[in-house]
Coordinates of C-alpha atoms and ligand atoms in Angstrom, one line a residue:
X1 CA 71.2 116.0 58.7
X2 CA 72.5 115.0 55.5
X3 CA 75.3 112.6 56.6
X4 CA 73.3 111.2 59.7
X5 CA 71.0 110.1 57.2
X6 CA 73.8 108.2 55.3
X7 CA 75.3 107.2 58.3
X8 CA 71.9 105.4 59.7
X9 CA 71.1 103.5 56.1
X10 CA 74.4 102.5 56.3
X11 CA 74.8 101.1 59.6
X12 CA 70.9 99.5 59.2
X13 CA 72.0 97.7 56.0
X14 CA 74.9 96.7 57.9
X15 CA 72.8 94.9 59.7
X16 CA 70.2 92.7 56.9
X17 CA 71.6 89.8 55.8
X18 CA 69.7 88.6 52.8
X19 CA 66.7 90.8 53.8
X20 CA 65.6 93.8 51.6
X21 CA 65.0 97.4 53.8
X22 CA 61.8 99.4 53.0
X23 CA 62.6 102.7 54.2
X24 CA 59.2 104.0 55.5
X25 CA 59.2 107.7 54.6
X26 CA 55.7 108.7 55.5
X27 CA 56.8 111.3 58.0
X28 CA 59.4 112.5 55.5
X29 CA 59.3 114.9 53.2
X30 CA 60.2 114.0 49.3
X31 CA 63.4 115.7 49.8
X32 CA 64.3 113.7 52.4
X33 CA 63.4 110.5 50.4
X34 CA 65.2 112.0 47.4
X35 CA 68.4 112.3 49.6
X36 CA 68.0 108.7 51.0
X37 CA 67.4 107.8 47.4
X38 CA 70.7 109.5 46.3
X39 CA 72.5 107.7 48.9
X40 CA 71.3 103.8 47.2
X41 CA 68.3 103.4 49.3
X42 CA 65.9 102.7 46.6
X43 CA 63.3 100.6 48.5
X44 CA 60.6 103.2 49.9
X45 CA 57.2 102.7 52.0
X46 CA 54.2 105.3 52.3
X47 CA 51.2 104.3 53.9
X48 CA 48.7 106.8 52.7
X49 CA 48.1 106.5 48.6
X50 CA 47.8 110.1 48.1
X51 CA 51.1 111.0 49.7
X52 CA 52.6 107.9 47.9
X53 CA 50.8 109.3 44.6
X54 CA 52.5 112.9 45.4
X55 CA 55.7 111.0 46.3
X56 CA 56.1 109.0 43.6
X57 CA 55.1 111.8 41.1
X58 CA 57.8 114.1 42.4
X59 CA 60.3 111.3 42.1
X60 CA 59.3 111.0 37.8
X61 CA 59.1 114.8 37.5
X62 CA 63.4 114.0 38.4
X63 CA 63.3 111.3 36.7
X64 CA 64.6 109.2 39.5
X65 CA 62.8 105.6 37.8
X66 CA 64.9 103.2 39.9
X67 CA 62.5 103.4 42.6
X68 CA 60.9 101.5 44.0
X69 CA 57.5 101.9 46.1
X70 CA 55.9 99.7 48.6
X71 CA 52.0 100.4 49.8
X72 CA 52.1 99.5 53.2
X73 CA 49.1 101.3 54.6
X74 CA 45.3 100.3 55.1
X75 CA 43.7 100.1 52.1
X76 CA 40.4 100.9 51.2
X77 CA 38.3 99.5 47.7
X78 CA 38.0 102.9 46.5
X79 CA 41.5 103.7 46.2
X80 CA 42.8 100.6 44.8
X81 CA 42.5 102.2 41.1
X82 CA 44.6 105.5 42.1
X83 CA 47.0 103.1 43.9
X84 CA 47.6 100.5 40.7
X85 CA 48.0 103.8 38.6
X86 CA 51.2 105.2 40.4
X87 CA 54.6 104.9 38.6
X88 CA 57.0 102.1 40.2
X89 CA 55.0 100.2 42.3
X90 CA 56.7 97.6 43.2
X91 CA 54.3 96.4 46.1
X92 CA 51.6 95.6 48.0
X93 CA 52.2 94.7 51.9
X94 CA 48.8 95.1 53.1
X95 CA 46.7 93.4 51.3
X96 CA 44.0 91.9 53.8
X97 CA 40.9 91.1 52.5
X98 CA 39.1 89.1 50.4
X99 CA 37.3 91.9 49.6
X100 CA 40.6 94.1 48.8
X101 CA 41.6 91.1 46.9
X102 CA 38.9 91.0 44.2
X103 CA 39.2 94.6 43.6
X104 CA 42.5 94.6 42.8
X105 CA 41.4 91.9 40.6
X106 CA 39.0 94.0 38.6
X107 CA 41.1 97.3 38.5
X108 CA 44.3 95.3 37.7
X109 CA 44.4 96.7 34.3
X110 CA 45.3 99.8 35.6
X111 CA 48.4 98.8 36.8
X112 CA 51.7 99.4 34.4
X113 CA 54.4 98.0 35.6
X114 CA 55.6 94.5 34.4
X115 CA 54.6 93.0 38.0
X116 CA 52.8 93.3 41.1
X117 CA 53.9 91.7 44.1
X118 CA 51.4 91.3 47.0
X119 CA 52.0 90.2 50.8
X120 CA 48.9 88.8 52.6
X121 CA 48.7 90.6 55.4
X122 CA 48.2 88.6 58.7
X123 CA 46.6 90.0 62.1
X124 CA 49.3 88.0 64.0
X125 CA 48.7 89.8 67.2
X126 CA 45.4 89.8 67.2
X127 CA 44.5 92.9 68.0
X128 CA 41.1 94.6 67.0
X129 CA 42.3 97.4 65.2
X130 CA 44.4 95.5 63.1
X131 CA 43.9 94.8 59.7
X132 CA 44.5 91.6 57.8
X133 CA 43.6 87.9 57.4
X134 CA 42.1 86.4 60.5
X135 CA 42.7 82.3 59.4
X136 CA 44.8 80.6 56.8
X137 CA 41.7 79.6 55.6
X138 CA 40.4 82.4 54.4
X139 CA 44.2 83.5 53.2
X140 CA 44.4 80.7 51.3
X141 CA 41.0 81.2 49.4
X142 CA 42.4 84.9 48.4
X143 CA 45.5 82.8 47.2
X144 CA 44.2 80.3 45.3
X145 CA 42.2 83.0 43.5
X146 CA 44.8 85.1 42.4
X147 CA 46.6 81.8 41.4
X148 CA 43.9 80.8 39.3
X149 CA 43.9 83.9 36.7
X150 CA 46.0 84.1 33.6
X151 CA 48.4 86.3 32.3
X152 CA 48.0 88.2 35.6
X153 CA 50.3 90.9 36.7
X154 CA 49.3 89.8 40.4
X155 CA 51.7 88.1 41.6
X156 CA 51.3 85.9 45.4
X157 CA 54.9 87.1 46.9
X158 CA 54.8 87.6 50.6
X159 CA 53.1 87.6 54.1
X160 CA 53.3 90.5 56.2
X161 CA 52.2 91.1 60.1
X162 CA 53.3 93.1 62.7
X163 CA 53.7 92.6 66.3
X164 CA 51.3 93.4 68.8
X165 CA 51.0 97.8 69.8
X166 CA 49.6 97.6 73.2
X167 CA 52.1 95.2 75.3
X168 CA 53.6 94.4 78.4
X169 CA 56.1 92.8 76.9
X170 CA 56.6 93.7 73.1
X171 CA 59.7 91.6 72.8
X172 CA 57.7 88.2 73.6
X173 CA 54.9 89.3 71.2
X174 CA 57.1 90.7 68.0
X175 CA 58.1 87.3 68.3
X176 CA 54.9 85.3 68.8
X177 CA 54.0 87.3 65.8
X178 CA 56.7 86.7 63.4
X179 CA 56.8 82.7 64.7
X180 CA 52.9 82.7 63.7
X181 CA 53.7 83.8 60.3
X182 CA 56.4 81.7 59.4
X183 CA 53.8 78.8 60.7
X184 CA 51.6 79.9 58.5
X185 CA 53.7 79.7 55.6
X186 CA 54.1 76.4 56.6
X187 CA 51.0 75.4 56.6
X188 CA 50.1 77.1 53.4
X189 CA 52.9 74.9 51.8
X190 CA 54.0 78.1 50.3
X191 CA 57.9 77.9 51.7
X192 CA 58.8 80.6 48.8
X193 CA 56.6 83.6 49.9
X194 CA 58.6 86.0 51.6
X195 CA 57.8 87.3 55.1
X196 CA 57.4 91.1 55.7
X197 CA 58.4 92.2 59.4
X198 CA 60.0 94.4 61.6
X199 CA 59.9 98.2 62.6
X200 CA 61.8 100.6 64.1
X201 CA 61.9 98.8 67.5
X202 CA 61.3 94.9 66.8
X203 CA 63.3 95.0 63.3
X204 CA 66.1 93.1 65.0
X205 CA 64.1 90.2 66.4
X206 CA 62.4 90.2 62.4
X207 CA 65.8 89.5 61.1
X208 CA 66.6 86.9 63.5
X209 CA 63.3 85.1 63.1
X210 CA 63.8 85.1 59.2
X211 CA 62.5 88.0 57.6
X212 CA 63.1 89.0 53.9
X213 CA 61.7 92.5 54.3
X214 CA 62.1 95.0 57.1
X215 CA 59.6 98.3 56.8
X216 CA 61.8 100.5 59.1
X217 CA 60.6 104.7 59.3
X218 CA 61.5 106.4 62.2
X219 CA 64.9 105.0 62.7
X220 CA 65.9 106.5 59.8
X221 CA 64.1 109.7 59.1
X222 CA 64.6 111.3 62.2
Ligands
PLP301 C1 54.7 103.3 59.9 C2 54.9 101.8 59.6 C3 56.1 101.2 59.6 C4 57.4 101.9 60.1 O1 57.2 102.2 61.5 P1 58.5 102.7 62.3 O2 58.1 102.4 63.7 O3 58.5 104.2 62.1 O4 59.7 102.0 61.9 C5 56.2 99.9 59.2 N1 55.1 99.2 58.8 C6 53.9 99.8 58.7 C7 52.7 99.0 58.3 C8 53.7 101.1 59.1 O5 52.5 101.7 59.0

């Protein structure tokens, strides 16, 4: 196991350009991440806060503090305050509501690191189970909020989306998706927010349409 897992960060980061990977680990146990971690992967994404929370505790207990965690998960109002409180988060890539937005907002001082990024999450693919901002409309009004407070740790960084689950042709629709959000970056006027995209099987096309960061899982952690 141990060198296939080397092998695979390797040949994936081989493969990123200027793009950052988020190795998705919530199928993986910590001592899994740990060995990924002792390899240089320091980039990791859970999608469930309590696992993240029991993650990311582990990781202090060893004192492993270069980490860095991502939230990439649905996210509910009432765990926004256990979320904010975990050691080394880096990020937020689902943030996808208005509603999300003003909690973070209000439990911001929980958070203790010296920044927060946040990537606006964008139902691209339009799917109803998907989460995320629906118009660049409404986006914008959740940006121009967060832009508005002072001496915040929030900080606007990104847009995320993924492509669409249930396809005929998911190749066509990862990039219908990752076109859209580039447009809408565009249109936001926003040209240095970073876009979130790719997965284990449309990661390539992400690159190649532009993305900065890549949330890969089962690729790696077999
Ligand atoms: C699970 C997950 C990933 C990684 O998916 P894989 O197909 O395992 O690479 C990426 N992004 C989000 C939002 C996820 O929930």
């Amino acid at each position: 196991m141990s060198n296939e897992l080397a092998i695979r960060l390797r040949d994936l980061k081989a493969e990123l350009n200027h793009a950052t990977l988020v190795a998705v680990s919530k199928y993986s146990p910590v001592e899994d991440v740990i060995e990924a971690y002792s390899y240089g992967q320091i980039d990791f994404g859970e999608n469930r806060v309590s696992e993240l929370k029991a993650k990311s505790e582990t990781f202090e207990a060893n004192k492993l503090s270069n980490v860095r965690w991502h939230f990439i998960g649905g996210l509910q109002t009432n765990k926004v305050k256990e979320l904010l409180k975990i050691p080394n988060l880096w990020g937020i890539h689902s943030v996808g509501s208005k509603k999300i937005v003003e909690e973070l907002i209000k439990r911001e001082h929980e958070f203790d690191g010296p920044e927060l990024k946040l990537f606006f999450q964008l139902n691209t693919s339009h799917e109803e189970e998907k989460s995320g901002f629906e118009t660049i409309e409404e986006l914008k009004k959740s940006i121009d909020l967060i832009n508005s407070l002072k001496n915040s740790k929030l900080k606007v960084f990104g847009l995320m989306t993924m492509g669409a689950i249930r396809t005929e042709d998911f190749v066509a629709s990862a990039i219908m998706s990752f076109r859209e959000l580039k447009n809408s970056r565009e249109k936001l006027e926003m040209k240095d927010l970073k876009l979130s995209m790719g997965m284990s099987q449309d990661y390539k096309i992400a690159l190649s349409e532009g993305a900065d960061f890549i949330r890969v899982g089962s690729l790696i952690f077999k």
